[in-house]
mmCIF file of C-alpha atoms in Angstrom:
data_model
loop_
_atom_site.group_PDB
_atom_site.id
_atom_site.type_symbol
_atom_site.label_atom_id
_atom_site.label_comp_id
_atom_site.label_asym_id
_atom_site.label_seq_id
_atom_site.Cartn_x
_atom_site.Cartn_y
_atom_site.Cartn_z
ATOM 1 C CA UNK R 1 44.385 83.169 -16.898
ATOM 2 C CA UNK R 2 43.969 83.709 -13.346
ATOM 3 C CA UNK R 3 47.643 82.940 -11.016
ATOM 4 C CA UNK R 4 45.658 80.052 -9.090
ATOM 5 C CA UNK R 5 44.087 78.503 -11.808
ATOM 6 C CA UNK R 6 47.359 78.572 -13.767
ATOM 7 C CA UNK R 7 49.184 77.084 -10.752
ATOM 8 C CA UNK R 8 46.509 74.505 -10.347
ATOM 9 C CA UNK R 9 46.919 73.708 -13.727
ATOM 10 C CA UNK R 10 51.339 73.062 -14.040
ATOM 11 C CA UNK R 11 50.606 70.711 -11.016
ATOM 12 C CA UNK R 12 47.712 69.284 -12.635
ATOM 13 C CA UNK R 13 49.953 68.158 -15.470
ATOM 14 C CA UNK R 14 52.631 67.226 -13.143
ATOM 15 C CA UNK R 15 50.703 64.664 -11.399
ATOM 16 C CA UNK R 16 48.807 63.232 -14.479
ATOM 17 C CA UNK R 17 45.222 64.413 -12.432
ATOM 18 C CA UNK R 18 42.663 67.174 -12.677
ATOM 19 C CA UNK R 19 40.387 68.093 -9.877
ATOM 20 C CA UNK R 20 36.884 66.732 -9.635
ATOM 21 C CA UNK R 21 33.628 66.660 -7.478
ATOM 22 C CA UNK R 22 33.830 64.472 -5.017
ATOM 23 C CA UNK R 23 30.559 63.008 -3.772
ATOM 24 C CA UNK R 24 29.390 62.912 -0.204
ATOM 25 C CA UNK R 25 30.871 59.502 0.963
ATOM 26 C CA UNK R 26 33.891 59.161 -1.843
ATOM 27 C CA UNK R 27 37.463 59.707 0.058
ATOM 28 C CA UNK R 28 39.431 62.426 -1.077
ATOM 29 C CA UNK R 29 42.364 61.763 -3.292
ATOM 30 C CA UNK R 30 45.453 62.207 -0.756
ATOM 31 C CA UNK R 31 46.948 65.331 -3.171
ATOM 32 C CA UNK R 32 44.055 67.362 -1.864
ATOM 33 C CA UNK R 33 45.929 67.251 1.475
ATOM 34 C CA UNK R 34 49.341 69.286 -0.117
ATOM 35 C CA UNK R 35 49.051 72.931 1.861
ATOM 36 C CA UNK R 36 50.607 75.475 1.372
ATOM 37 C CA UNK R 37 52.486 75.704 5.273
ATOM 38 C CA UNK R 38 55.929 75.935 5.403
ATOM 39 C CA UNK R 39 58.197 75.786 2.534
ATOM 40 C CA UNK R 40 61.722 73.857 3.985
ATOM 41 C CA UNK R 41 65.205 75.201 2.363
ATOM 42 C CA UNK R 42 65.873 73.885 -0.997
ATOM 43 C CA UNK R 43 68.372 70.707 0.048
ATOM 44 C CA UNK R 44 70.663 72.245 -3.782
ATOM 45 C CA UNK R 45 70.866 75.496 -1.669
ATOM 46 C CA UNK R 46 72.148 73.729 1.609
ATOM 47 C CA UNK R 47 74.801 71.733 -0.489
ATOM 48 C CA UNK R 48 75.909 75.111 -1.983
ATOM 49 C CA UNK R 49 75.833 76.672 1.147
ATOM 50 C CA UNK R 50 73.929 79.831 -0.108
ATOM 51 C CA UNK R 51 70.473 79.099 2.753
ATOM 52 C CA UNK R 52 69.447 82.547 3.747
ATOM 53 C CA UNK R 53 69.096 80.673 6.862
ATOM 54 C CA UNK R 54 71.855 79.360 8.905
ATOM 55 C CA UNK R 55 70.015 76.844 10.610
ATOM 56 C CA UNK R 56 67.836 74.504 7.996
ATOM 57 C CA UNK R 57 64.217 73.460 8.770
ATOM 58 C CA UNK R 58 62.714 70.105 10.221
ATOM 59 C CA UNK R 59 59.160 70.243 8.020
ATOM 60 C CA UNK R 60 57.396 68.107 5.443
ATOM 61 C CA UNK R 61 58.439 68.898 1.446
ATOM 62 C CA UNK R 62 56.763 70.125 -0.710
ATOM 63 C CA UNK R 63 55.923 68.322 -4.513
ATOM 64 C CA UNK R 64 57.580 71.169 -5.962
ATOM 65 C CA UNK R 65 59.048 74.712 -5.280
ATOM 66 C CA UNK R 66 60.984 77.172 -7.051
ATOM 67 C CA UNK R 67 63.340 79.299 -5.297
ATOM 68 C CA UNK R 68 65.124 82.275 -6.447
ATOM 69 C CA UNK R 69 67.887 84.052 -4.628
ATOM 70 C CA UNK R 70 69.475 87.134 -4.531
ATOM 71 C CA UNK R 71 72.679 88.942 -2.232
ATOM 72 C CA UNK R 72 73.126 91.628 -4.196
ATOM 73 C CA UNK R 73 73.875 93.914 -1.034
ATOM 74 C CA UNK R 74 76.608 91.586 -0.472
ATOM 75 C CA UNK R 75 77.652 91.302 -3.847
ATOM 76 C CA UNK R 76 77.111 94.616 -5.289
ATOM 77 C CA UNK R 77 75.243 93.269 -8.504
ATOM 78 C CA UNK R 78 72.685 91.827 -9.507
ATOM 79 C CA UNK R 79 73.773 87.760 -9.714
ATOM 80 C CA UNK R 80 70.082 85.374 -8.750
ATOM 81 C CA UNK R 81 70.441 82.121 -7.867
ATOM 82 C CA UNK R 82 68.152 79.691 -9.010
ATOM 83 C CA UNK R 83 66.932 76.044 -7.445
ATOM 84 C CA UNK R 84 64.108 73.719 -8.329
ATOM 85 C CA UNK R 85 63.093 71.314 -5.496
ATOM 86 C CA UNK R 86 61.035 68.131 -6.393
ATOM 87 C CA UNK R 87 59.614 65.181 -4.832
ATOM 88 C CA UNK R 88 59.655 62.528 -7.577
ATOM 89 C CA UNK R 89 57.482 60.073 -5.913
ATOM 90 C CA UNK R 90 54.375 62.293 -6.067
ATOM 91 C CA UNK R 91 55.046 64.139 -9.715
ATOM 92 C CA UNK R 92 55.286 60.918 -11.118
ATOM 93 C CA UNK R 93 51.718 60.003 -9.862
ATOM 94 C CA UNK R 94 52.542 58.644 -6.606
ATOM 95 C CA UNK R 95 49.684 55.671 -6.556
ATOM 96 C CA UNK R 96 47.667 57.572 -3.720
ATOM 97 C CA UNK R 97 44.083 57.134 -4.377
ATOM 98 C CA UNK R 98 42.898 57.959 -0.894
ATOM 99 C CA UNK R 99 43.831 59.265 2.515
ATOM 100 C CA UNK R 100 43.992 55.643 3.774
ATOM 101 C CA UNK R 101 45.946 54.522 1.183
ATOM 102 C CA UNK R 102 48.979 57.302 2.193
ATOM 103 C CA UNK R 103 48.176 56.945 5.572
ATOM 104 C CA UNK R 104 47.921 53.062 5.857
ATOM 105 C CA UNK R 105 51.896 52.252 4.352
ATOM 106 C CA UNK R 106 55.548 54.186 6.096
ATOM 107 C CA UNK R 107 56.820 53.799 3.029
ATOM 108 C CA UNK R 108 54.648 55.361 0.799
ATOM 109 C CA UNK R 109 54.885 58.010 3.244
ATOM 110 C CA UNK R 110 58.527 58.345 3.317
ATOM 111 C CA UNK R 111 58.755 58.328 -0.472
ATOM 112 C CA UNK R 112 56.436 61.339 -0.616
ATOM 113 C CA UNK R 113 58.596 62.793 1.357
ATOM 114 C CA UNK R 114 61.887 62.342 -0.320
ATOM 115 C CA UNK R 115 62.628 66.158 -1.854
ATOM 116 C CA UNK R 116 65.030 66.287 -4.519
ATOM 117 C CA UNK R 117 66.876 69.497 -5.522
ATOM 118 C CA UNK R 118 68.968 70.987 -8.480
ATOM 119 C CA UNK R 119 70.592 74.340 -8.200
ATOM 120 C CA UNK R 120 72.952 77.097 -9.347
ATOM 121 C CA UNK R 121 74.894 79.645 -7.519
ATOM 122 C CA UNK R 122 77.526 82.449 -9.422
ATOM 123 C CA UNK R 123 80.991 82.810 -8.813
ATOM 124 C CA UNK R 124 82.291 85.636 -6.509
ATOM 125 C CA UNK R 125 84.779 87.696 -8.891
ATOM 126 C CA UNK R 126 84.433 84.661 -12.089
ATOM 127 C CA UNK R 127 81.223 85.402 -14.490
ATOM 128 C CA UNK R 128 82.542 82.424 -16.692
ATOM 129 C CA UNK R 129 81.886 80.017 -14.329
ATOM 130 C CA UNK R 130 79.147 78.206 -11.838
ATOM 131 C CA UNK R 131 78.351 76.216 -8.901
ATOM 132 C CA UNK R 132 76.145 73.559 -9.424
ATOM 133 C CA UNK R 133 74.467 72.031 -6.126
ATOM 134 C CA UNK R 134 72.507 69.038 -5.763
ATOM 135 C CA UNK R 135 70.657 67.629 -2.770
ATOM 136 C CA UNK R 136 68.200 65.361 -0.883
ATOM 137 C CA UNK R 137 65.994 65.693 1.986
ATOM 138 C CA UNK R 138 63.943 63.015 3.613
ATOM 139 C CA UNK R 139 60.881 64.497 5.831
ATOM 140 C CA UNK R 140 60.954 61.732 8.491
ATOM 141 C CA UNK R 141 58.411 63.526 10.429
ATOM 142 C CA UNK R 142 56.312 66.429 10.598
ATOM 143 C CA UNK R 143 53.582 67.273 13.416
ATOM 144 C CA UNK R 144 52.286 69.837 10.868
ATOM 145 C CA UNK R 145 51.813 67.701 8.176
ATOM 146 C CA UNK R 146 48.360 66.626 7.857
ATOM 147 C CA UNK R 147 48.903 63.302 5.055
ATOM 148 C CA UNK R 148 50.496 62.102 8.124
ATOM 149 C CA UNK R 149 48.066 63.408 11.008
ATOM 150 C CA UNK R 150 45.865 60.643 12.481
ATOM 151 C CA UNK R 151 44.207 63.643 13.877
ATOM 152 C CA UNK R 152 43.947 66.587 11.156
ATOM 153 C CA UNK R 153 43.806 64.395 8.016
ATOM 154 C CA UNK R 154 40.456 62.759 8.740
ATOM 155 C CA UNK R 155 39.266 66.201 10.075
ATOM 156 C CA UNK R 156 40.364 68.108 6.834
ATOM 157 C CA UNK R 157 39.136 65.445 4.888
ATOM 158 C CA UNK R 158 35.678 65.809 6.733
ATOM 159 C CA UNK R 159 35.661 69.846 5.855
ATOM 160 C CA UNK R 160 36.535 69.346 2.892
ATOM 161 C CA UNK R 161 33.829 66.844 1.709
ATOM 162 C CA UNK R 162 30.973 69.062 3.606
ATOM 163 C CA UNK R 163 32.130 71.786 1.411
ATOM 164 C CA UNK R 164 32.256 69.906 -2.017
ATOM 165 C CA UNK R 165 29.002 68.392 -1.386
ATOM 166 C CA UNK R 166 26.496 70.544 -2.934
ATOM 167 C CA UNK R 167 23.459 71.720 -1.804
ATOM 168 C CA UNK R 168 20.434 69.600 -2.307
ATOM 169 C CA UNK R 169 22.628 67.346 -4.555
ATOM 170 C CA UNK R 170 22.632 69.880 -7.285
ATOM 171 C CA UNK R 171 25.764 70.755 -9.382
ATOM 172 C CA UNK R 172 29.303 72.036 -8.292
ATOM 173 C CA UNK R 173 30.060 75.023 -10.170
ATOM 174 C CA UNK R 174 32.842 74.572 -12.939
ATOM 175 C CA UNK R 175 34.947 76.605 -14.746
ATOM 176 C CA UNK R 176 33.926 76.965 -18.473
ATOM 177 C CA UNK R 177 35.736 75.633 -20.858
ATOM 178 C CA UNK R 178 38.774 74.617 -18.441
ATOM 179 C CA UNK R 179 37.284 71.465 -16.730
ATOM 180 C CA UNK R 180 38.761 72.584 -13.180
ATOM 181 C CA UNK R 181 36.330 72.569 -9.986
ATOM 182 C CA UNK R 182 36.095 76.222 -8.316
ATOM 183 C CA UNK R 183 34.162 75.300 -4.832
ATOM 184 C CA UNK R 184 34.121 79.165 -3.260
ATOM 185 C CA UNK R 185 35.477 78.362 0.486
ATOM 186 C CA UNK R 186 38.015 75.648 0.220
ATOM 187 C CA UNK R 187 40.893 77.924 0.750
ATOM 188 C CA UNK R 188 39.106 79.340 3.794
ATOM 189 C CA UNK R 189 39.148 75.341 5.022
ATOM 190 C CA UNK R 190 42.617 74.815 4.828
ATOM 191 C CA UNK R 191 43.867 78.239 6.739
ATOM 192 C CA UNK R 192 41.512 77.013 9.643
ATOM 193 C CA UNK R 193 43.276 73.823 9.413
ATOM 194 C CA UNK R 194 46.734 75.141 9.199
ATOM 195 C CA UNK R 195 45.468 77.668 12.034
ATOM 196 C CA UNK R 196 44.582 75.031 13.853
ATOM 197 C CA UNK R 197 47.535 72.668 13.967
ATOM 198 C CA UNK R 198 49.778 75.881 14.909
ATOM 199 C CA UNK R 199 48.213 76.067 18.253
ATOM 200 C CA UNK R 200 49.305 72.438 18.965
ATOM 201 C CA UNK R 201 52.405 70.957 20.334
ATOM 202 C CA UNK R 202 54.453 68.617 18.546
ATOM 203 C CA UNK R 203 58.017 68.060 16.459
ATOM 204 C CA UNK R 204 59.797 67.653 13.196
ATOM 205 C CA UNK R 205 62.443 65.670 11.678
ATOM 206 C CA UNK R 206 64.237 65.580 8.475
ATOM 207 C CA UNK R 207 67.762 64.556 7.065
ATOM 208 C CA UNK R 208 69.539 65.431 4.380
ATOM 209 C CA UNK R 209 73.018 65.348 1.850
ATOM 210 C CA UNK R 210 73.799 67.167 -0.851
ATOM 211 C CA UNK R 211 76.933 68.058 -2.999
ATOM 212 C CA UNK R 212 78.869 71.117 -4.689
ATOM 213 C CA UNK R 213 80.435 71.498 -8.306
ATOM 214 C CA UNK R 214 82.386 73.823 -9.657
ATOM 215 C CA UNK R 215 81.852 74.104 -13.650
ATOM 216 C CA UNK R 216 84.300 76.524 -15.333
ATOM 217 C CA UNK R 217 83.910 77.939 -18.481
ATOM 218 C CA UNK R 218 80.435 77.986 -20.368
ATOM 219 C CA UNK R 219 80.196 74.709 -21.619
ATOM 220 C CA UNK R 220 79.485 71.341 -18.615
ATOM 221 C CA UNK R 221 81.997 68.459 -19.167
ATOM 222 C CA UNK R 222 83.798 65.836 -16.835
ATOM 223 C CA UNK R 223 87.069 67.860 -17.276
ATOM 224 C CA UNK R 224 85.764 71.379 -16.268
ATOM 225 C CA UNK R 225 83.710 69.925 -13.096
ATOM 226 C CA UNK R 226 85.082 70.027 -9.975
ATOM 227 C CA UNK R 227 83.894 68.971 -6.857
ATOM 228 C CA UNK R 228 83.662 71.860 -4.009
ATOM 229 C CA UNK R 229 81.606 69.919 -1.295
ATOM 230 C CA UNK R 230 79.448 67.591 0.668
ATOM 231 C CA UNK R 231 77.047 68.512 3.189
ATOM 232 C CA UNK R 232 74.752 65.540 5.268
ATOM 233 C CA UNK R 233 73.025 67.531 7.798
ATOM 234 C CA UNK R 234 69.805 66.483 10.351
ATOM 235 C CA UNK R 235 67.773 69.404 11.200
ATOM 236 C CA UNK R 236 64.128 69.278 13.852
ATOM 237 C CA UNK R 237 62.019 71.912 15.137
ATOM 238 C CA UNK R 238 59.778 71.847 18.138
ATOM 239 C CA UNK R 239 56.136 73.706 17.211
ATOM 240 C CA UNK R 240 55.142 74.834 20.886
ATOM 241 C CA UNK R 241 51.632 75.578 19.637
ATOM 242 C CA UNK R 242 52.336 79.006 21.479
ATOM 243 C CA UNK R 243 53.172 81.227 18.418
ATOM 244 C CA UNK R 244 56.859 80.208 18.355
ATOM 245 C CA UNK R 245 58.820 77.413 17.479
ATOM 246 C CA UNK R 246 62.420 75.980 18.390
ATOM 247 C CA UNK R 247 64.955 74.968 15.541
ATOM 248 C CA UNK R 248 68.028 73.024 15.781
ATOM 249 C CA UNK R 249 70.568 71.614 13.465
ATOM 250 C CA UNK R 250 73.664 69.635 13.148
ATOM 251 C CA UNK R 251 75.953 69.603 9.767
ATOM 252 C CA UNK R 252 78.685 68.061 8.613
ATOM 253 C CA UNK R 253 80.704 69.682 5.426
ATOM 254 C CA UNK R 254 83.753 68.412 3.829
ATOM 255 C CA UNK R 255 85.486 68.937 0.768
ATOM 256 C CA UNK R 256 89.650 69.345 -0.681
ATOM 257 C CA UNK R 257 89.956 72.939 -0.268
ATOM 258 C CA UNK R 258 88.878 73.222 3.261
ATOM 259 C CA UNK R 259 89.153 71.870 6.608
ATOM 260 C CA UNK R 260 86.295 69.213 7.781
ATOM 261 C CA UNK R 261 84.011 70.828 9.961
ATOM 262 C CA UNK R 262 80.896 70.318 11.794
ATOM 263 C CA UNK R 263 78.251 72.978 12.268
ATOM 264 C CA UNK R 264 75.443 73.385 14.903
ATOM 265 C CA UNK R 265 73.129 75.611 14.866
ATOM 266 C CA UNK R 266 69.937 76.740 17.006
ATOM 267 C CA UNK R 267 67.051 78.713 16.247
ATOM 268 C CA UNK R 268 63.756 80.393 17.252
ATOM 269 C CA UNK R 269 61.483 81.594 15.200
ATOM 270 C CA UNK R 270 57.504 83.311 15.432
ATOM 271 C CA UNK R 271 54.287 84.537 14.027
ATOM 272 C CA UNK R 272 51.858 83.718 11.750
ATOM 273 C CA UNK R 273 51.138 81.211 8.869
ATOM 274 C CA UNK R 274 52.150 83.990 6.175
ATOM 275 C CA UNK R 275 54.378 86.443 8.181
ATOM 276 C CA UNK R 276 57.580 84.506 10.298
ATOM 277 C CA UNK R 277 60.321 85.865 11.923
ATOM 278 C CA UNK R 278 63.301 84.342 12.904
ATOM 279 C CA UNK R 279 66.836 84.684 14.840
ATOM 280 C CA UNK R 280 69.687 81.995 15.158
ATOM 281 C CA UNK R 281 73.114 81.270 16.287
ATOM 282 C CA UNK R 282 75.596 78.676 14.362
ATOM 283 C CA UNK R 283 79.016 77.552 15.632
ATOM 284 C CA UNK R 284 81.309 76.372 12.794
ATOM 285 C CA UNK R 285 84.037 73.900 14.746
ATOM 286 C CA UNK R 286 86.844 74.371 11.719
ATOM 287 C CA UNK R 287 86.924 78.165 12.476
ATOM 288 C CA UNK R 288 85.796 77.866 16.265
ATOM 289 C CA UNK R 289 83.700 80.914 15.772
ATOM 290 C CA UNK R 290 79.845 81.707 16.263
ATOM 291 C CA UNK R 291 77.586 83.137 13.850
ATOM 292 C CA UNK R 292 74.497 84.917 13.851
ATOM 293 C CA UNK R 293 71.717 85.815 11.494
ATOM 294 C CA UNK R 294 67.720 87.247 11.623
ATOM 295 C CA UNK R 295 64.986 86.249 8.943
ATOM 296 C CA UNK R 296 61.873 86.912 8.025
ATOM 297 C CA UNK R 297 59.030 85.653 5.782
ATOM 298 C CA UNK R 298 56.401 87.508 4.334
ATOM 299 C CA UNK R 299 53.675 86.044 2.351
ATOM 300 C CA UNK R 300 53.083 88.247 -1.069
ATOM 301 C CA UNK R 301 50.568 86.182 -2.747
ATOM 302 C CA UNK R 302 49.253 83.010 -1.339
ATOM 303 C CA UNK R 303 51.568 80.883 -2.800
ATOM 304 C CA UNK R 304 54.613 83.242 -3.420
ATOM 305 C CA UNK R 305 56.683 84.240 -0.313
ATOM 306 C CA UNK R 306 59.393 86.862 0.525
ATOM 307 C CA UNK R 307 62.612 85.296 2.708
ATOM 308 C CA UNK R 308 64.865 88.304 3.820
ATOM 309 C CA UNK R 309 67.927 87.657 5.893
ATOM 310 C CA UNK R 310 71.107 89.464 7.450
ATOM 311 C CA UNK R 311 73.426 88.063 9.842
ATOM 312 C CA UNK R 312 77.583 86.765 9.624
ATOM 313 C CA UNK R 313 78.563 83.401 7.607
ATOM 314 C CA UNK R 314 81.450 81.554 7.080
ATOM 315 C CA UNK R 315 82.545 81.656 3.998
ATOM 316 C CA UNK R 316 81.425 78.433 2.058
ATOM 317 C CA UNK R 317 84.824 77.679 0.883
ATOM 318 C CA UNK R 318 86.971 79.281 3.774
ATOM 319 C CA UNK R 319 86.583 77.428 6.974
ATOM 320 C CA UNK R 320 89.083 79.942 9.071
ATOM 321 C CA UNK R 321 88.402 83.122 6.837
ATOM 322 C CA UNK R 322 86.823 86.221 8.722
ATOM 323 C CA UNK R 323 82.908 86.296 9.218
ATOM 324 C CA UNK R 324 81.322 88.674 6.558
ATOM 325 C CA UNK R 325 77.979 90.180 6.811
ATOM 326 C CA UNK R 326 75.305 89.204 4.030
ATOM 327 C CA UNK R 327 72.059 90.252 3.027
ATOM 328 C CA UNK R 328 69.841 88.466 0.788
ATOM 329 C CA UNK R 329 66.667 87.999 -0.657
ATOM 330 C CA UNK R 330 64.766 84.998 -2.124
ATOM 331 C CA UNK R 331 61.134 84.741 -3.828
ATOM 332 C CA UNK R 332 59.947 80.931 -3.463
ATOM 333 C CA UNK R 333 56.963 79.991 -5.497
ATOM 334 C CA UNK R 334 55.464 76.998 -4.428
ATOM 335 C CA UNK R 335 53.387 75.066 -6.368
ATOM 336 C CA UNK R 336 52.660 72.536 -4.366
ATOM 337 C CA UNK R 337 49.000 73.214 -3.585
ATOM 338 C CA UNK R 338 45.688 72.728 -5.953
#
């Protein structure tokens, strides 16, 4: 089975909806608007303090992502890290049955943008144990995100009916046997779109909290849990529409084995929808001390992406230990998009 049929399919299920034709005049359901732009942190990675970036992103989530994380430079073995982000309004169904109907209520829109996260991070120097991270992320805005574009909604929306209405009114091609609508040049539609909104102006905002366990030994109870952690952070981005964007980002961390401290962090970051790079400076107040770090993205497939970063972090745990360089790598899958 094909990747993009196969991811069309897990989402398909997820929401309780397969795709159909749509006819000339019928409003698109408001899932048809989910792109595949960019992919924020995964809030359970925040909490657990394990972001290849230092500085966390401003943009819309995403109904659900899978990210997988590696520092084995740092670590000198192979350890992944594993987090599942969700946004429970929308796999549950959601209730959108139109544009308008997203569009037309904040707090349908604010629900669809409430990202949940689980994650799981190893133990430097204890195999027997885990961190377990949890988070959530509100999207309270996103210029970039077209469900909430009084502009680029109604324009994608218009592209995307002129495509799915057939020729002559005669049939829209369908998979056989599988029941899912293949209509050859939607995907073309929605990089023009995303294309499109890059070269405007305009800002993100998001907010977030999440928290840190330690569980020793194999087996989860109340008695091996510990808590590490908590992290509330708010984190915005200006999109200058000129092929680079600003980031900035203040956190707050606390937790019993290390002093309160506040982080902030700025960012810039440039290129294209598939390929970003990014530099950024974070000043941790506990250990009055700057760090630094560079990332970049790289779009393997169209839904999987490569995050590489190096740069100086305070240890998670450590507020006034010594800055140590790591290197890691994460593959996010993002299954967000028909």
């Amino acid at each position: 089975m094909p990747l993009r049929l196969l991811r069309r399919l897990l989402l398909a299920l997820s929401l309780g909806l397969l795709p159909v034709a749509h006819a000339q005049d019928e409003p698109l359901n408001a899932y048809d608007f989910i792109l595949d732009y960019a992919v924020p942190e995964s809030p359970a990675f925040a909490a657990l303090g394990v972001t290849p970036s230092g500085v966390l992103s401003g943009s819309a989530a995403k109904p659900l992502a899978v990210h997988f994380l590696d520092q084995f430079l740092t670590r000198g073995a192979l350890r992944p890290d594993l987090a599942l982000d969700v946004v429970p309004y929308v796999l549950a169904g959601g209730g959108f049955q139109s544009l308008d109907a997203y569009t037309g209520n904040r707090f349908r829109q604010l629900a669809a943008n409430t990202q949940f996260s689980l994650g799981t991070a190893s133990v430097e120097g204890d195999t027997a144990s885990v961190r377990l991270g949890w988070g959530i992320r509100v999207s309270l805005l996103d210029a970039r995100d077209p469900l909430r574009s009084r502009r680029w909604g109604p324009e994608l929306q218009r592209r995307l009916i002129a495509a799915l209405t057939p020729p002559d009114d005669g049939p829209i091609g369908e998979d056989e046997g599988e029941g899912v609508v293949e209509v050859p040049g939607l995907s073309a539609i929605y990089d023009e779109v995303i294309e499109e909104m890059r070269q405007e102006a305009g800002a993100a905002l998001a907010a977030g909290f999440g928290q840190a366990v330690l569980v020793r030994g194999s087996v989860a109870s109340l008695d091996s849990m510990e808590v590490l952690s908590n992290t509330a952070w708010v984190a915005g981005q200006w999109y200058t529409g000129l092929g680079f964007d600003f980031l900035g980002m203040l956190q707050g961390r606390t937790g019993p084995a290390f002093d309160d401290e506040i982080r902030i962090g700025v960012g810039v970051e440039g290129g294209t929808a598939t390929t970003e790079v990014a530099g950024e400076v974070v000043y941790t107040t506990a250990a009055a001390r700057f760090d630094y770090g560079l990332h970049a993205t790289l779009g393997l497939l169209r839904n999987v992406k490569l995050v590489t970063a190096i740069g100086t972090m305070s240890e998670h745990l450590v507020s006034d230990g010594p800055p140590r360089l790591h290197v890691s790598a994460k593959v996010l899958y993002n299954l967000s998009e028909y």
